[in-house]
PDB file of C-alpha atoms in Angstrom:
ATOM      1  CA  MET P  13      22.137  -2.428   3.466  1.00 43.00           C
ATOM      2  CA  GLN P  14      22.015  -6.221   1.764  1.00 46.00           C
ATOM      3  CA  ASN P  15      19.417  -8.578   2.808  1.00 46.00           C
ATOM      4  CA  ASN P  16      21.115 -12.412   2.280  1.00 50.00           C
ATOM      5  CA  THR P  17      17.820 -14.266   4.093  1.00 67.00           C
ATOM      6  CA  PHE P  18      15.833 -13.838   0.730  1.00 82.00           C
ATOM      7  CA  SER P  19      15.716 -16.855  -1.135  1.00 87.00           C
ATOM      8  CA  THR P  20      14.836 -14.875  -4.169  1.00 93.00           C
ATOM      9  CA  LEU P  21      17.410 -14.272  -7.164  1.00 95.00           C
ATOM     10  CA  PHE P  22      16.760 -10.505  -6.663  1.00 97.00           C
ATOM     11  CA  VAL P  23      13.678  -8.732  -5.048  1.00 97.00           C
ATOM     12  CA  GLY P  24      14.684  -8.440  -1.802  1.00 96.00           C
ATOM     13  CA  GLN P  25      18.073  -8.849  -2.363  1.00 96.00           C
ATOM     14  CA  ASN P  26      19.032  -4.895  -1.704  1.00 95.00           C
ATOM     15  CA  LEU P  27      16.755  -3.802   0.998  1.00 96.00           C
ATOM     16  CA  ILE P  28      16.951  -0.614   2.980  1.00 96.00           C
ATOM     17  CA  LYS P  29      15.412   0.003   5.506  1.00 95.00           C
ATOM     18  CA  LEU P  30      14.190   3.676   7.193  1.00 96.00           C
ATOM     19  CA  SER P  31      12.618   4.088  10.620  1.00 93.00           C
ATOM     20  CA  GLU P  32      10.695   6.900   9.103  1.00 93.00           C
ATOM     21  CA  VAL P  33       9.606   8.555   6.164  1.00 94.00           C
ATOM     22  CA  ASP P  34       6.973  10.258   4.133  1.00 92.00           C
ATOM     23  CA  SER P  35       6.565   7.438   1.819  1.00 93.00           C
ATOM     24  CA  THR P  36       8.685   5.059   0.647  1.00 95.00           C
ATOM     25  CA  ASN P  37       7.361   5.460  -3.340  1.00 95.00           C
ATOM     26  CA  ASN P  38       8.945   9.007  -2.817  1.00 94.00           C
ATOM     27  CA  PHE P  39      12.482   7.839  -1.117  1.00 95.00           C
ATOM     28  CA  LEU P  40      12.142   5.589  -3.892  1.00 95.00           C
ATOM     29  CA  LYS P  41      11.854   7.841  -6.511  1.00 93.00           C
ATOM     30  CA  GLU P  42      13.991   9.832  -5.566  1.00 93.00           C
ATOM     31  CA  LEU P  43      16.918   6.831  -5.615  1.00 92.00           C
ATOM     32  CA  VAL P  44      15.810   6.212  -9.085  1.00 91.00           C
ATOM     33  CA  SER P  45      16.256  10.289 -10.225  1.00 88.00           C
ATOM     34  CA  LYS P  46      19.785   9.887  -8.939  1.00 86.00           C
ATOM     35  CA  SER P  47      22.402   9.278 -11.243  1.00 65.00           C
ATOM     36  CA  GLU P  48      24.109   5.733 -10.617  1.00 76.00           C
ATOM     37  CA  PRO P  49      21.834   2.242 -11.511  1.00 87.00           C
ATOM     38  CA  LEU P  50      19.735   1.371  -8.719  1.00 93.00           C
ATOM     39  CA  PRO P  51      19.701  -2.918  -8.572  1.00 95.00           C
ATOM     40  CA  GLU P  52      16.280  -4.161  -9.578  1.00 97.00           C
ATOM     41  CA  GLY P  53      14.105  -5.691  -7.362  1.00 97.00           C
ATOM     42  CA  THR P  54      14.833  -2.922  -4.396  1.00 97.00           C
ATOM     43  CA  VAL P  55      13.314  -2.822  -1.977  1.00 97.00           C
ATOM     44  CA  ILE P  56      12.629   0.530   0.921  1.00 97.00           C
ATOM     45  CA  MET P  57      11.158  -0.551   3.972  1.00 96.00           C
ATOM     46  CA  ALA P  58       9.304   1.910   6.795  1.00 95.00           C
ATOM     47  CA  ASP P  59       8.661   1.433  10.455  1.00 91.00           C
ATOM     48  CA  ASN P  60       6.473   4.406   9.735  1.00 89.00           C
ATOM     49  CA  GLN P  61       5.540   5.491   6.971  1.00 85.00           C
ATOM     50  CA  TYR P  62       3.264   9.051   7.580  1.00 80.00           C
ATOM     51  CA  ALA P  63       2.530  10.756   4.654  1.00 71.00           C
ATOM     52  CA  GLY P  64       1.409   7.121   2.971  1.00 60.00           C
ATOM     53  CA  ARG P  65      -0.325   7.421  -0.192  1.00 55.00           C
ATOM     54  CA  GLY P  66      -3.062   5.017  -2.180  1.00 52.00           C
ATOM     55  CA  GLN P  67      -5.272   6.184  -5.585  1.00 46.00           C
ATOM     56  CA  GLN P  68      -6.346   9.664  -7.038  1.00 44.00           C
ATOM     57  CA  GLN P  69      -3.951  11.215  -3.421  1.00 47.00           C
ATOM     58  CA  ASN P  70      -6.086   8.881  -0.392  1.00 51.00           C
ATOM     59  CA  ILE P  71      -4.335   8.815   2.501  1.00 51.00           C
ATOM     60  CA  TRP P  72      -2.589   5.755   3.680  1.00 51.00           C
ATOM     61  CA  HIS P  73      -2.828   5.744   7.539  1.00 60.00           C
ATOM     62  CA  THR P  74      -0.722   3.110   9.769  1.00 68.00           C
ATOM     63  CA  GLU P  75       0.346   2.749  13.357  1.00 79.00           C
ATOM     64  CA  PRO P  76       4.232   3.183  13.637  1.00 85.00           C
ATOM     65  CA  GLY P  77       6.022  -0.422  13.678  1.00 91.00           C
ATOM     66  CA  LYS P  78       2.950  -2.654  13.487  1.00 94.00           C
ATOM     67  CA  ASN P  79       2.653  -2.470  10.007  1.00 95.00           C
ATOM     68  CA  LEU P  80       4.313  -3.643   6.368  1.00 96.00           C
ATOM     69  CA  THR P  81       4.865  -0.664   4.530  1.00 95.00           C
ATOM     70  CA  PHE P  82       7.217  -0.992   1.188  1.00 97.00           C
ATOM     71  CA  SER P  83       7.947  -0.014  -2.144  1.00 98.00           C
ATOM     72  CA  VAL P  84       9.420  -2.474  -4.455  1.00 98.00           C
ATOM     73  CA  TYR P  85      11.589  -1.110  -7.739  1.00 97.00           C
ATOM     74  CA  LEU P  86      10.963  -3.116 -11.091  1.00 97.00           C
ATOM     75  CA  LYS P  87      12.139  -3.031 -14.737  1.00 95.00           C
ATOM     76  CA  PRO P  88       9.092  -4.051 -16.889  1.00 95.00           C
ATOM     77  CA  SER P  89      10.503  -2.546 -20.160  1.00 93.00           C
ATOM     78  CA  PHE P  90       9.216  -5.625 -22.389  1.00 93.00           C
ATOM     79  CA  LEU P  91       5.676  -4.910 -21.110  1.00 92.00           C
ATOM     80  CA  ASN P  92       3.981  -2.144 -23.857  1.00 90.00           C
ATOM     81  CA  ILE P  93       2.068   0.916 -23.151  1.00 90.00           C
ATOM     82  CA  PRO P  94      -1.577  -0.735 -23.176  1.00 89.00           C
ATOM     83  CA  GLN P  95      -0.710  -3.943 -21.137  1.00 91.00           C
ATOM     84  CA  GLN P  96       0.069  -2.004 -18.457  1.00 89.00           C
ATOM     85  CA  PHE P  97      -2.740  -3.362 -15.587  1.00 94.00           C
ATOM     86  CA  LEU P  98      -0.804  -7.069 -16.255  1.00 96.00           C
ATOM     87  CA  LEU P  99       1.858  -5.294 -13.535  1.00 96.00           C
ATOM     88  CA  ASN P 100      -0.574  -4.705 -11.379  1.00 97.00           C
ATOM     89  CA  MET P 101      -2.031  -7.641 -11.591  1.00 98.00           C
ATOM     90  CA  ALA P 102       1.164  -9.601 -10.725  1.00 98.00           C
ATOM     91  CA  ILE P 103       2.139  -7.661  -7.650  1.00 98.00           C
ATOM     92  CA  SER P 104      -1.715  -8.239  -6.837  1.00 98.00           C
ATOM     93  CA  ILE P 105      -2.003 -12.117  -6.922  1.00 98.00           C
ATOM     94  CA  ALA P 106       1.292 -11.945  -5.394  1.00 98.00           C
ATOM     95  CA  VAL P 107       0.150 -10.420  -2.273  1.00 98.00           C
ATOM     96  CA  ASN P 108      -2.690 -12.360  -2.052  1.00 98.00           C
ATOM     97  CA  GLU P 109      -1.190 -15.276  -2.670  1.00 98.00           C
ATOM     98  CA  ALA P 110       1.580 -14.812   0.371  1.00 98.00           C
ATOM     99  CA  LEU P 111      -1.728 -13.817   2.455  1.00 98.00           C
ATOM    100  CA  THR P 112      -3.651 -16.851   1.648  1.00 98.00           C
ATOM    101  CA  ASN P 113      -0.968 -18.439   3.232  1.00 97.00           C
ATOM    102  CA  LEU P 114      -1.044 -16.948   6.469  1.00 97.00           C
ATOM    103  CA  LEU P 115      -5.119 -16.123   6.249  1.00 98.00           C
ATOM    104  CA  GLY P 116      -6.357 -19.302   4.346  1.00 96.00           C
ATOM    105  CA  ALA P 117      -9.602 -18.406   2.394  1.00 95.00           C
ATOM    106  CA  GLY P 118     -11.036 -14.836   2.485  1.00 97.00           C
ATOM    107  CA  VAL P 119      -8.298 -12.986   1.032  1.00 98.00           C
ATOM    108  CA  SER P 120      -9.377 -11.180  -2.059  1.00 98.00           C
ATOM    109  CA  ILE P 121      -8.304  -8.438  -4.857  1.00 98.00           C
ATOM    110  CA  LYS P 122     -11.111  -5.549  -4.822  1.00 98.00           C
ATOM    111  CA  TRP P 123     -10.194  -3.320  -7.956  1.00 98.00           C
ATOM    112  CA  PRO P 124      -7.873  -1.428  -8.836  1.00 94.00           C
ATOM    113  CA  ASN P 125      -5.789  -1.477  -6.435  1.00 92.00           C
ATOM    114  CA  ASP P 126      -7.371  -2.973  -2.377  1.00 97.00           C
ATOM    115  CA  ILE P 127      -6.346  -6.313  -0.932  1.00 98.00           C
ATOM    116  CA  TYR P 128      -9.761  -7.349   0.956  1.00 98.00           C
ATOM    117  CA  TYR P 129     -10.241  -9.690   3.862  1.00 98.00           C
ATOM    118  CA  LYS P 130     -13.734 -10.944   3.578  1.00 96.00           C
ATOM    119  CA  ASP P 131     -15.497  -7.091   3.409  1.00 96.00           C
ATOM    120  CA  LEU P 132     -12.968  -5.260   4.871  1.00 97.00           C
ATOM    121  CA  LYS P 133      -9.659  -3.382   3.846  1.00 96.00           C
ATOM    122  CA  LEU P 134      -6.554  -5.304   4.360  1.00 97.00           C
ATOM    123  CA  GLY P 135      -4.373  -3.233   2.465  1.00 97.00           C
ATOM    124  CA  GLY P 136      -3.256  -1.636  -0.736  1.00 96.00           C
ATOM    125  CA  ILE P 137      -1.457  -1.690  -3.811  1.00 97.00           C
ATOM    126  CA  LEU P 138       0.188   1.767  -5.784  1.00 96.00           C
ATOM    127  CA  ILE P 139       1.640   1.453  -8.734  1.00 96.00           C
ATOM    128  CA  GLU P 140       3.959   4.999 -10.143  1.00 95.00           C
ATOM    129  CA  ASN P 141       5.147   3.424 -13.322  1.00 93.00           C
ATOM    130  CA  MET P 142       7.881   6.016 -15.534  1.00 91.00           C
ATOM    131  CA  ILE P 143       7.730   5.798 -19.018  1.00 90.00           C
ATOM    132  CA  ALA P 144      10.272   6.898 -21.747  1.00 85.00           C
ATOM    133  CA  GLY P 145       8.080   7.847 -25.108  1.00 84.00           C
ATOM    134  CA  ASN P 146       6.688   4.405 -26.226  1.00 81.00           C
ATOM    135  CA  ARG P 147       7.631   2.290 -24.014  1.00 83.00           C
ATOM    136  CA  PHE P 148       8.161   1.489 -19.815  1.00 88.00           C
ATOM    137  CA  LYS P 149      11.188   2.539 -17.632  1.00 89.00           C
ATOM    138  CA  SER P 150      10.521   0.980 -14.234  1.00 93.00           C
ATOM    139  CA  GLY P 151       7.772   0.807 -12.105  1.00 95.00           C
ATOM    140  CA  ILE P 152       7.390   1.765  -8.485  1.00 97.00           C
ATOM    141  CA  ILE P 153       5.113  -0.294  -6.854  1.00 98.00           C
ATOM    142  CA  GLY P 154       3.467   0.838  -3.293  1.00 97.00           C
ATOM    143  CA  ILE P 155       2.503  -2.479  -0.641  1.00 97.00           C
ATOM    144  CA  GLY P 156       0.972  -0.964   2.688  1.00 96.00           C
ATOM    145  CA  LEU P 157      -0.723  -3.678   4.515  1.00 97.00           C
ATOM    146  CA  ASN P 158      -2.684  -4.021   8.333  1.00 96.00           C
ATOM    147  CA  VAL P 159      -0.637  -6.835  10.112  1.00 97.00           C
ATOM    148  CA  ASN P 160      -0.056  -6.293  13.922  1.00 97.00           C
ATOM    149  CA  GLN P 161      -2.425  -3.215  14.081  1.00 95.00           C
ATOM    150  CA  GLN P 162      -4.963  -3.982  16.913  1.00 94.00           C
ATOM    151  CA  HIS P 163      -7.093  -0.968  16.760  1.00 91.00           C
ATOM    152  CA  PHE P 164      -8.329   1.637  14.003  1.00 90.00           C
ATOM    153  CA  GLU P 165      -9.426   4.857  14.093  1.00 86.00           C
ATOM    154  CA  PRO P 166     -13.461   4.840  14.557  1.00 84.00           C
ATOM    155  CA  HIS P 167     -14.357   6.181  10.924  1.00 85.00           C
ATOM    156  CA  LEU P 168     -12.426   2.657   9.771  1.00 84.00           C
ATOM    157  CA  SER P 169     -14.573   1.413  11.980  1.00 80.00           C
ATOM    158  CA  GLY P 170     -16.506  -1.854   9.949  1.00 85.00           C
ATOM    159  CA  LYS P 171     -13.971  -1.179   6.637  1.00 92.00           C
ATOM    160  CA  ALA P 172     -10.216  -1.783   7.733  1.00 95.00           C
ATOM    161  CA  THR P 173      -8.872  -5.327   9.439  1.00 96.00           C
ATOM    162  CA  SER P 174      -5.115  -6.621  10.268  1.00 97.00           C
ATOM    163  CA  VAL P 175      -3.836  -9.695  10.253  1.00 98.00           C
ATOM    164  CA  TYR P 176      -3.445  -9.457  13.493  1.00 98.00           C
ATOM    165  CA  GLN P 177      -7.502  -9.049  14.348  1.00 97.00           C
ATOM    166  CA  ILE P 178      -7.808 -12.146  12.050  1.00 98.00           C
ATOM    167  CA  LEU P 179      -5.740 -14.415  13.569  1.00 98.00           C
ATOM    168  CA  HIS P 180      -5.847 -12.685  17.113  1.00 98.00           C
ATOM    169  CA  LYS P 181      -1.366 -12.798  17.505  1.00 97.00           C
ATOM    170  CA  ASP P 182       1.352 -10.909  15.858  1.00 96.00           C
ATOM    171  CA  VAL P 183       3.265 -12.054  12.991  1.00 97.00           C
ATOM    172  CA  SER P 184       6.910 -11.137  11.759  1.00 97.00           C
ATOM    173  CA  LEU P 185       7.236  -8.434   9.479  1.00 96.00           C
ATOM    174  CA  LYS P 186       9.994  -9.663   8.526  1.00 94.00           C
ATOM    175  CA  MET P 187       8.977 -13.142   7.313  1.00 96.00           C
ATOM    176  CA  LEU P 188       5.371 -11.829   5.792  1.00 97.00           C
ATOM    177  CA  LEU P 189       7.943  -9.283   3.406  1.00 97.00           C
ATOM    178  CA  THR P 190      10.167 -11.802   2.531  1.00 97.00           C
ATOM    179  CA  ASP P 191       7.125 -14.367   1.390  1.00 97.00           C
ATOM    180  CA  ILE P 192       6.032 -11.747   0.086  1.00 98.00           C
ATOM    181  CA  CYS P 193       9.036 -10.973  -2.306  1.00 98.00           C
ATOM    182  CA  SER P 194       9.700 -14.296  -3.259  1.00 97.00           C
ATOM    183  CA  HIS P 195       5.627 -14.617  -4.792  1.00 98.00           C
ATOM    184  CA  ILE P 196       6.113 -10.726  -6.241  1.00 98.00           C
ATOM    185  CA  GLU P 197       9.325 -12.597  -8.138  1.00 98.00           C
ATOM    186  CA  SER P 198       7.618 -15.215  -8.764  1.00 98.00           C
ATOM    187  CA  ASN P 199       4.346 -13.622 -10.638  1.00 98.00           C
ATOM    188  CA  TYR P 200       6.855 -10.872 -12.578  1.00 98.00           C
ATOM    189  CA  LEU P 201       9.348 -13.513 -13.779  1.00 98.00           C
ATOM    190  CA  LYS P 202       6.058 -15.185 -15.281  1.00 98.00           C
ATOM    191  CA  LEU P 203       4.836 -11.447 -16.430  1.00 98.00           C
ATOM    192  CA  LYS P 204       8.206 -10.993 -18.298  1.00 97.00           C
ATOM    193  CA  ALA P 205       8.236 -14.616 -19.962  1.00 98.00           C
ATOM    194  CA  ALA P 206       4.523 -13.395 -20.835  1.00 97.00           C
ATOM    195  CA  ASP P 207       2.194 -16.010 -19.218  1.00 97.00           C
ATOM    196  CA  TYR P 208      -0.293 -13.329 -19.580  1.00 97.00           C
ATOM    197  CA  LEU P 209      -3.433 -15.915 -20.142  1.00 97.00           C
ATOM    198  CA  TYR P 210      -2.391 -17.469 -16.891  1.00 97.00           C
ATOM    199  CA  LEU P 211      -2.382 -14.170 -14.514  1.00 98.00           C
ATOM    200  CA  ARG P 212      -5.686 -13.301 -16.037  1.00 97.00           C
ATOM    201  CA  ASN P 213      -7.150 -16.693 -14.561  1.00 97.00           C
ATOM    202  CA  ALA P 214      -5.037 -16.220 -11.261  1.00 98.00           C
ATOM    203  CA  TYR P 215      -6.293 -12.243 -10.809  1.00 98.00           C
ATOM    204  CA  HIS P 216      -9.939 -13.085 -11.655  1.00 97.00           C
ATOM    205  CA  ASN P 217      -9.659 -16.392  -9.629  1.00 97.00           C
ATOM    206  CA  ARG P 218      -9.113 -14.047  -6.830  1.00 98.00           C
ATOM    207  CA  LEU P 219     -11.074 -10.847  -7.781  1.00 98.00           C
ATOM    208  CA  TYR P 220     -13.715  -9.420  -4.843  1.00 98.00           C
ATOM    209  CA  ARG P 221     -16.918  -9.512  -6.108  1.00 97.00           C
ATOM    210  CA  PHE P 222     -16.610 -11.365  -9.163  1.00 98.00           C
ATOM    211  CA  ASP P 223     -19.227 -12.983 -11.683  1.00 97.00           C
ATOM    212  CA  GLU P 224     -21.578 -12.091  -7.927  1.00 97.00           C
ATOM    213  CA  GLN P 225     -24.380  -9.676  -8.576  1.00 97.00           C
ATOM    214  CA  HIS P 226     -24.018  -6.127  -6.595  1.00 97.00           C
ATOM    215  CA  LYS P 227     -25.461  -3.110  -5.940  1.00 97.00           C
ATOM    216  CA  TYR P 228     -23.063   0.213  -7.821  1.00 98.00           C
ATOM    217  CA  ARG P 229     -23.178   3.731  -8.149  1.00 97.00           C
ATOM    218  CA  HIS P 230     -22.131   5.495 -11.411  1.00 97.00           C
ATOM    219  CA  ASN P 231     -22.952   9.236 -12.008  1.00 96.00           C
ATOM    220  CA  GLY P 232     -25.268   9.383  -9.052  1.00 96.00           C
ATOM    221  CA  GLU P 233     -27.104   6.348 -10.510  1.00 97.00           C
ATOM    222  CA  VAL P 234     -27.060   2.775  -8.149  1.00 98.00           C
ATOM    223  CA  PHE P 235     -27.901   0.231 -10.089  1.00 97.00           C
ATOM    224  CA  PHE P 236     -27.379  -4.168  -9.707  1.00 97.00           C
ATOM    225  CA  ALA P 237     -24.379  -5.838 -11.949  1.00 98.00           C
ATOM    226  CA  SER P 238     -21.600  -8.481 -11.635  1.00 98.00           C
ATOM    227  CA  ILE P 239     -18.118  -7.930 -12.578  1.00 98.00           C
ATOM    228  CA  GLN P 240     -17.019  -9.861 -15.667  1.00 98.00           C
ATOM    229  CA  GLY P 241     -13.179  -9.099 -14.898  1.00 97.00           C
ATOM    230  CA  VAL P 242     -10.604  -6.616 -15.757  1.00 97.00           C
ATOM    231  CA  ARG P 243      -8.271  -5.402 -19.272  1.00 96.00           C
ATOM    232  CA  ASP P 244      -5.249  -5.672 -19.844  1.00 94.00           C
ATOM    233  CA  THR P 245      -5.237  -1.532 -19.585  1.00 92.00           C
ATOM    234  CA  GLY P 246      -6.981  -1.670 -16.506  1.00 95.00           C
ATOM    235  CA  MET P 247     -10.684  -1.188 -17.187  1.00 97.00           C
ATOM    236  CA  LEU P 248     -13.492  -3.120 -15.363  1.00 98.00           C
ATOM    237  CA  VAL P 249     -15.841  -5.108 -16.663  1.00 98.00           C
ATOM    238  CA  LEU P 250     -19.849  -4.997 -15.465  1.00 98.00           C
ATOM    239  CA  LEU P 251     -22.780  -7.503 -16.533  1.00 98.00           C
ATOM    240  CA  GLU P 252     -25.965  -4.790 -16.143  1.00 97.00           C
ATOM    241  CA  GLY P 253     -28.839  -6.771 -17.699  1.00 95.00           C
ATOM    242  CA  GLU P 254     -27.560  -8.476 -21.015  1.00 96.00           C
ATOM    243  CA  THR P 255     -25.336  -5.085 -21.568  1.00 97.00           C
ATOM    244  CA  GLU P 256     -21.762  -5.529 -20.676  1.00 97.00           C
ATOM    245  CA  LYS P 257     -19.955  -1.699 -19.867  1.00 97.00           C
ATOM    246  CA  GLU P 258     -15.969  -0.784 -18.422  1.00 98.00           C
ATOM    247  CA  TYR P 259     -15.508   1.247 -16.420  1.00 98.00           C
ATOM    248  CA  ASN P 260     -12.070   3.461 -15.137  1.00 96.00           C
ATOM    249  CA  PHE P 261     -10.633   3.831 -12.045  1.00 92.00           C
ATOM    250  CA  LYS P 262     -12.966   5.828  -9.706  1.00 91.00           C
ATOM    251  CA  GLU P 263     -15.940   6.055 -12.040  1.00 96.00           C
ATOM    252  CA  ILE P 264     -17.472   3.177 -10.136  1.00 96.00           C
ATOM    253  CA  GLU P 265     -18.257   3.200  -6.394  1.00 96.00           C
ATOM    254  CA  PHE P 266     -18.601  -0.197  -4.829  1.00 96.00           C
ATOM    255  CA  LEU P 267     -21.523  -0.175  -2.413  1.00 96.00           C
ATOM    256  CA  ASN P 268     -22.623  -2.824   0.230  1.00 87.00           C
TER     257      ASN P 268
END
């Protein structure tokens, strides 16, 4: 269905709402695989996503009708493969900006794909890139945010939070979606214009634990280090003592 309430050029102009789906990313991938071309900026939104996925096949649990679970279709064919994490940066900045508008200070981006409020997880991002040869063909961006959920399962106590738990009131899912889509489009256009310096700086300024001493674990070894940045390839740069080291996804564990 078309949605004319979006003040964007293309992100969210083609909005498809579903009552229930296994995963909005899976649904969008199926749409892309069909012969008809899909407009860039298409958004798939679901009231209930019963098999949502996080990074490395983690399951994303969400209470039906209370949260934002949606996917966005983009075609970043202008990016080179080694720059792929710049797309993650642009999307993470966008989600952070929209939530900061709503919640004020305290929202950060936890590398590689989580959105945090202080030390609690507020949401996550899963980007699945389709590559043809040595170029991007398309990117499917899945976003899950805890919005109006009041309670979490016991094992998530002290680990997750929601907009409701922070503000103590419900917020409009539609208005939040509209704002996020507006910020996604703005940052995506910066990416398209090759404004990489802006994106890198904005990302690092919002990065959880940036330039702070904290405990980490790698291969069973616990050590203190500070995050110095993230490469365009997605590698996390940690400074341990006088030595900088780079880590890939799932190679490093954040400790409290």
